[in-house]
Short mmCIF file of C-alpha atoms in Angstrom, two decimals:
data_model
loop_
_atom_site.label_atom_id
_atom_site.label_comp_id
_atom_site.label_asym_id
_atom_site.label_seq_id
_atom_site.Cartn_x
_atom_site.Cartn_y
_atom_site.Cartn_z
CA MET A 60 106.52 97.21 87.19
CA ARG A 61 106.27 100.77 88.55
CA GLU A 62 103.82 101.10 91.41
CA LEU A 63 102.49 104.24 93.05
CA SER A 64 101.00 104.18 96.53
CA ILE A 65 98.59 106.95 97.53
CA PHE A 66 97.92 107.40 101.23
CA ILE A 67 94.94 109.54 102.20
CA ASP A 68 94.11 111.30 105.44
CA GLU A 69 91.78 114.08 106.49
CA SER A 70 91.55 116.71 109.21
CA GLY A 71 88.37 118.24 110.49
CA ASP A 72 84.99 116.64 109.95
CA VAL A 73 81.98 117.05 107.71
CA GLY A 74 79.76 118.12 110.59
CA SER A 75 79.70 121.35 112.59
CA CYS A 76 82.70 120.69 114.83
CA SER A 77 85.25 122.47 112.65
CA ASP A 78 85.36 125.39 110.20
CA TYR A 79 87.53 123.62 107.64
CA TYR A 80 87.75 120.20 106.08
CA LEU A 81 91.13 119.18 104.74
CA ILE A 82 92.23 116.15 102.73
CA ALA A 83 95.85 115.23 102.02
CA LEU A 84 97.07 112.76 99.40
CA VAL A 85 100.59 111.44 99.90
CA PHE A 86 102.25 109.87 96.84
CA HIS A 87 105.01 107.31 97.22
CA ASP A 88 106.82 105.76 94.28
CA GLN A 89 107.51 102.20 95.44
CA ARG A 90 110.94 102.32 93.79
CA ASP A 91 111.97 104.81 96.48
CA GLU A 92 112.75 102.68 99.51
CA ILE A 93 112.05 104.11 102.96
CA ALA A 94 113.71 101.30 104.96
CA PHE A 95 116.82 103.40 105.59
CA ASP A 96 114.71 106.39 106.68
CA VAL A 97 112.75 104.18 109.08
CA ARG A 98 115.94 102.73 110.60
CA ARG A 99 117.38 106.22 111.01
CA TYR A 100 114.16 107.43 112.65
CA ARG A 101 114.06 104.51 115.06
CA GLY A 102 117.72 105.00 115.85
CA ALA A 103 117.08 108.67 116.62
CA LEU A 104 114.27 107.69 119.00
CA LYS A 105 116.45 105.14 120.76
CA ASP A 106 119.39 107.52 121.07
CA SER A 107 117.07 110.08 122.68
CA GLY A 108 115.51 107.61 125.09
CA LEU A 109 112.13 107.83 123.39
CA VAL A 110 109.65 105.02 122.84
CA GLU A 111 108.23 104.51 119.34
CA HIS A 112 104.53 105.28 119.09
CA THR A 113 102.23 105.39 116.09
CA PHE A 114 102.29 109.06 115.10
CA HIS A 115 99.00 110.93 115.43
CA PHE A 116 99.38 114.68 115.03
CA THR A 117 96.65 116.01 117.31
CA PRO A 118 97.22 113.60 120.23
CA VAL A 119 100.98 114.32 120.14
CA VAL A 120 100.49 118.09 120.11
CA ARG A 121 97.63 118.22 122.62
CA GLY A 122 98.68 115.34 124.86
CA HIS A 123 95.65 113.13 124.22
CA ASP A 124 95.09 109.37 123.99
CA GLN A 125 98.32 107.35 124.22
CA PHE A 126 100.29 110.58 124.73
CA ALA A 127 98.19 111.82 127.67
CA ALA A 128 100.67 110.72 130.34
CA LEU A 129 103.72 112.14 128.54
CA SER A 130 105.21 115.54 129.30
CA LEU A 131 105.23 118.42 126.84
CA GLU A 132 109.01 118.14 126.50
CA TYR A 133 108.78 114.42 125.74
CA ARG A 134 106.05 114.96 123.14
CA LYS A 135 107.99 117.81 121.50
CA SER A 136 111.08 115.63 121.31
CA PHE A 137 109.10 112.76 119.80
CA PHE A 138 107.45 115.15 117.33
CA ALA A 139 110.85 116.56 116.31
CA ARG A 140 112.19 113.08 115.45
CA PHE A 141 109.14 112.27 113.37
CA ARG A 142 109.35 115.66 111.63
CA LEU A 143 112.90 114.89 110.52
CA PHE A 144 111.76 111.50 109.24
CA VAL A 145 109.01 113.19 107.20
CA GLU A 146 111.32 115.84 105.78
CA LYS A 147 113.85 113.24 104.58
CA ALA A 148 111.41 110.55 103.36
CA PRO A 149 110.84 110.28 99.57
CA PHE A 150 107.26 111.29 98.81
CA ARG A 151 105.11 114.06 97.35
CA TYR A 152 101.75 115.32 98.57
CA HIS A 153 98.84 117.54 97.70
CA PRO A 154 96.27 119.08 100.09
CA PHE A 155 92.65 119.96 99.36
CA VAL A 156 91.20 122.57 101.71
CA TYR A 157 87.51 123.46 102.10
CA ARG A 158 85.79 126.08 104.22
CA LYS A 159 82.59 124.29 105.09
CA SER A 160 80.47 127.42 105.46
CA ARG A 161 80.70 127.85 101.67
CA PHE A 162 78.73 124.65 101.06
CA PRO A 163 74.99 124.46 101.80
CA SER A 164 75.19 120.73 102.55
CA VAL A 165 77.59 117.83 102.93
CA TYR A 166 76.48 116.63 99.49
CA HIS A 167 77.67 119.87 97.88
CA LEU A 168 80.98 119.47 99.70
CA ALA A 169 81.29 115.89 98.43
CA GLU A 170 80.62 117.02 94.86
CA GLN A 171 83.32 119.69 95.12
CA ILE A 172 85.83 117.20 96.52
CA GLU A 173 85.16 114.85 93.60
CA ARG A 174 85.48 117.67 91.04
CA ASP A 175 88.75 118.84 92.55
CA LEU A 176 90.20 115.32 92.63
CA ILE A 177 89.26 114.77 88.98
CA ALA A 178 90.81 118.11 87.95
CA PHE A 179 93.97 117.33 89.93
CA LEU A 180 94.35 113.87 88.37
CA ASN A 181 93.68 115.14 84.84
CA GLU A 182 96.22 117.94 85.18
CA ARG A 183 98.88 115.38 86.12
CA LEU A 184 97.67 112.48 84.03
CA PRO A 185 101.08 111.70 82.41
CA PHE A 186 102.57 111.30 85.87
CA PHE A 187 99.89 108.88 87.04
CA GLN A 188 99.83 106.96 83.78
CA SER A 189 103.57 106.34 84.08
CA PHE A 190 102.75 103.79 86.78
CA ALA A 191 101.53 100.32 85.89
CA ARG A 192 99.65 100.08 89.16
CA VAL A 193 98.21 102.59 91.59
CA LYS A 194 97.35 101.51 95.12
CA ILE A 195 95.05 103.55 97.32
CA TYR A 196 95.44 103.34 101.10
CA TYR A 197 92.73 104.91 103.22
CA ASP A 198 91.11 103.95 106.50
CA ASN A 199 87.67 104.93 105.16
CA GLY A 200 87.24 107.33 108.06
CA GLN A 201 84.98 109.68 106.09
CA LEU A 202 82.47 108.12 103.73
CA ILE A 203 82.31 111.13 101.39
CA VAL A 204 86.09 110.97 100.91
CA LYS A 205 85.97 107.27 100.13
CA HIS A 206 83.26 107.72 97.49
CA ALA A 207 84.86 110.82 95.95
CA VAL A 208 88.24 109.10 95.65
CA HIS A 209 86.75 105.95 94.13
CA ARG A 210 84.76 107.86 91.53
CA ALA A 211 87.63 110.18 90.61
CA ILE A 212 90.13 107.32 90.25
CA HIS A 213 87.75 105.26 88.16
CA MET A 214 86.95 108.21 85.92
CA CYS A 215 90.54 109.37 85.33
CA LEU A 216 92.57 106.17 85.61
CA SER A 217 91.94 102.60 84.64
CA SER A 218 89.84 100.90 87.29
CA ASN A 219 92.22 97.96 86.96
CA ALA A 220 95.09 100.19 88.06
CA ALA A 221 93.67 100.93 91.49
CA VAL A 222 93.78 98.58 94.47
CA TYR A 223 91.81 99.90 97.43
CA ARG A 224 92.97 98.84 100.85
CA ASN A 225 91.78 99.71 104.32
CA VAL A 226 94.80 100.79 106.32
CA MET A 227 95.74 101.12 109.96
CA PRO A 228 98.29 103.92 110.52
CA LYS A 229 100.40 101.69 112.76
CA ASP A 230 101.05 99.41 109.78
CA TYR A 231 102.24 102.05 107.31
CA PHE A 232 104.67 104.89 107.94
CA MET A 233 103.36 106.75 104.90
CA SER A 234 99.89 106.74 106.44
CA GLN A 235 101.41 108.46 109.47
CA VAL A 236 103.11 110.89 107.10
CA ALA A 237 99.69 111.75 105.63
CA ASP A 238 98.45 112.46 109.15
CA TYR A 239 101.44 114.77 109.74
CA VAL A 240 100.85 116.61 106.47
CA CYS A 241 97.18 117.17 107.34
CA GLY A 242 98.11 118.46 110.78
CA ILE A 243 100.68 120.93 109.47
CA GLU A 244 98.37 122.26 106.75
CA LEU A 245 95.53 122.69 109.25
CA ALA A 246 97.87 124.49 111.65
CA ALA A 247 98.86 126.76 108.75
CA LEU A 248 95.20 127.73 108.34
CA ARG A 249 95.00 128.64 112.03
CA TYR A 250 98.09 130.83 111.81
CA GLU A 251 96.88 132.49 108.60
CA ARG A 252 93.50 133.28 110.17
CA HIS A 253 95.13 134.44 113.43
CA VAL A 254 93.26 131.81 115.46
CA ASP A 255 96.38 129.90 116.48
CA SER A 256 96.15 128.56 120.00
CA PRO A 257 98.51 128.59 123.01
CA THR A 258 99.16 124.92 122.21
CA ASP A 259 100.29 125.89 118.70
CA HIS A 260 102.69 128.42 120.18
CA ARG A 261 104.08 125.98 122.73
CA PHE A 262 104.80 123.47 119.99
CA PHE A 263 105.65 125.58 116.94
CA GLY A 264 106.31 129.12 118.13
CA ASP A 265 104.85 132.19 116.45
CA ARG A 266 103.72 132.32 112.83
CA ARG A 267 107.17 133.21 111.54
CA SER A 268 108.80 130.29 113.35
CA PHE A 269 106.10 127.88 112.25
CA THR A 270 106.39 128.95 108.61
CA LYS A 271 110.19 128.77 108.58
CA ASN A 272 110.70 125.57 110.55
CA TYR A 273 107.67 123.49 109.57
CA LEU A 274 105.49 124.77 106.74
CA LYS A 275 108.15 125.75 104.18
CA LYS A 276 110.03 122.50 104.69
CA ILE A 277 107.01 120.28 104.12
CA ARG A 278 105.75 122.30 101.15
CA ARG A 279 108.95 121.52 99.28
CA LYS A 280 107.29 118.15 98.72
CA LEU A 281 104.15 119.48 97.05
CA LEU A 282 103.12 117.71 93.84
#
């Protein structure tokens, strides 16, 4: 029985703390094993003298939370190993990007998210219907995302095909991949708008370097 796992993450928030709200859906065909990729990633960490941490894009880049005591060089080395894991892992993804100033309220934003999800699923319906079961993994961090995803899935796919599970990133590598994808796509927005920060430059270089070494490589996996 073919199974598709969809891991969901978001960047930004629905309040006034950020200009953009971004959602990423990562699609993993369960026939495509990632055990070898995980072993290779862990081996790369060990060979480099690095400790395995649950990947969280912003804390790694900015040196927050569990990465606060680690040097910039250590964090860049850790990030580089995870980037290689992401680039070699078998998955596809799709981002949804929203400039919040275009929506008069959070409810209008939620309606647009739902419409976009429905349109995306309908455009690729043969792909999704080729799976006997679709599993949704999301930590329910943003209520509007949870509701939009549930309604869109139920409308476009059989409600019996979807299994909704709360997820902790430490338990699923593909959930960490979704976090990486969101982080890269949000960084791309900063570079495009010329509001990239000194932290972006320390980690990724200028816009040309970021596009060549990070953005183009991950966008090869767009669905």
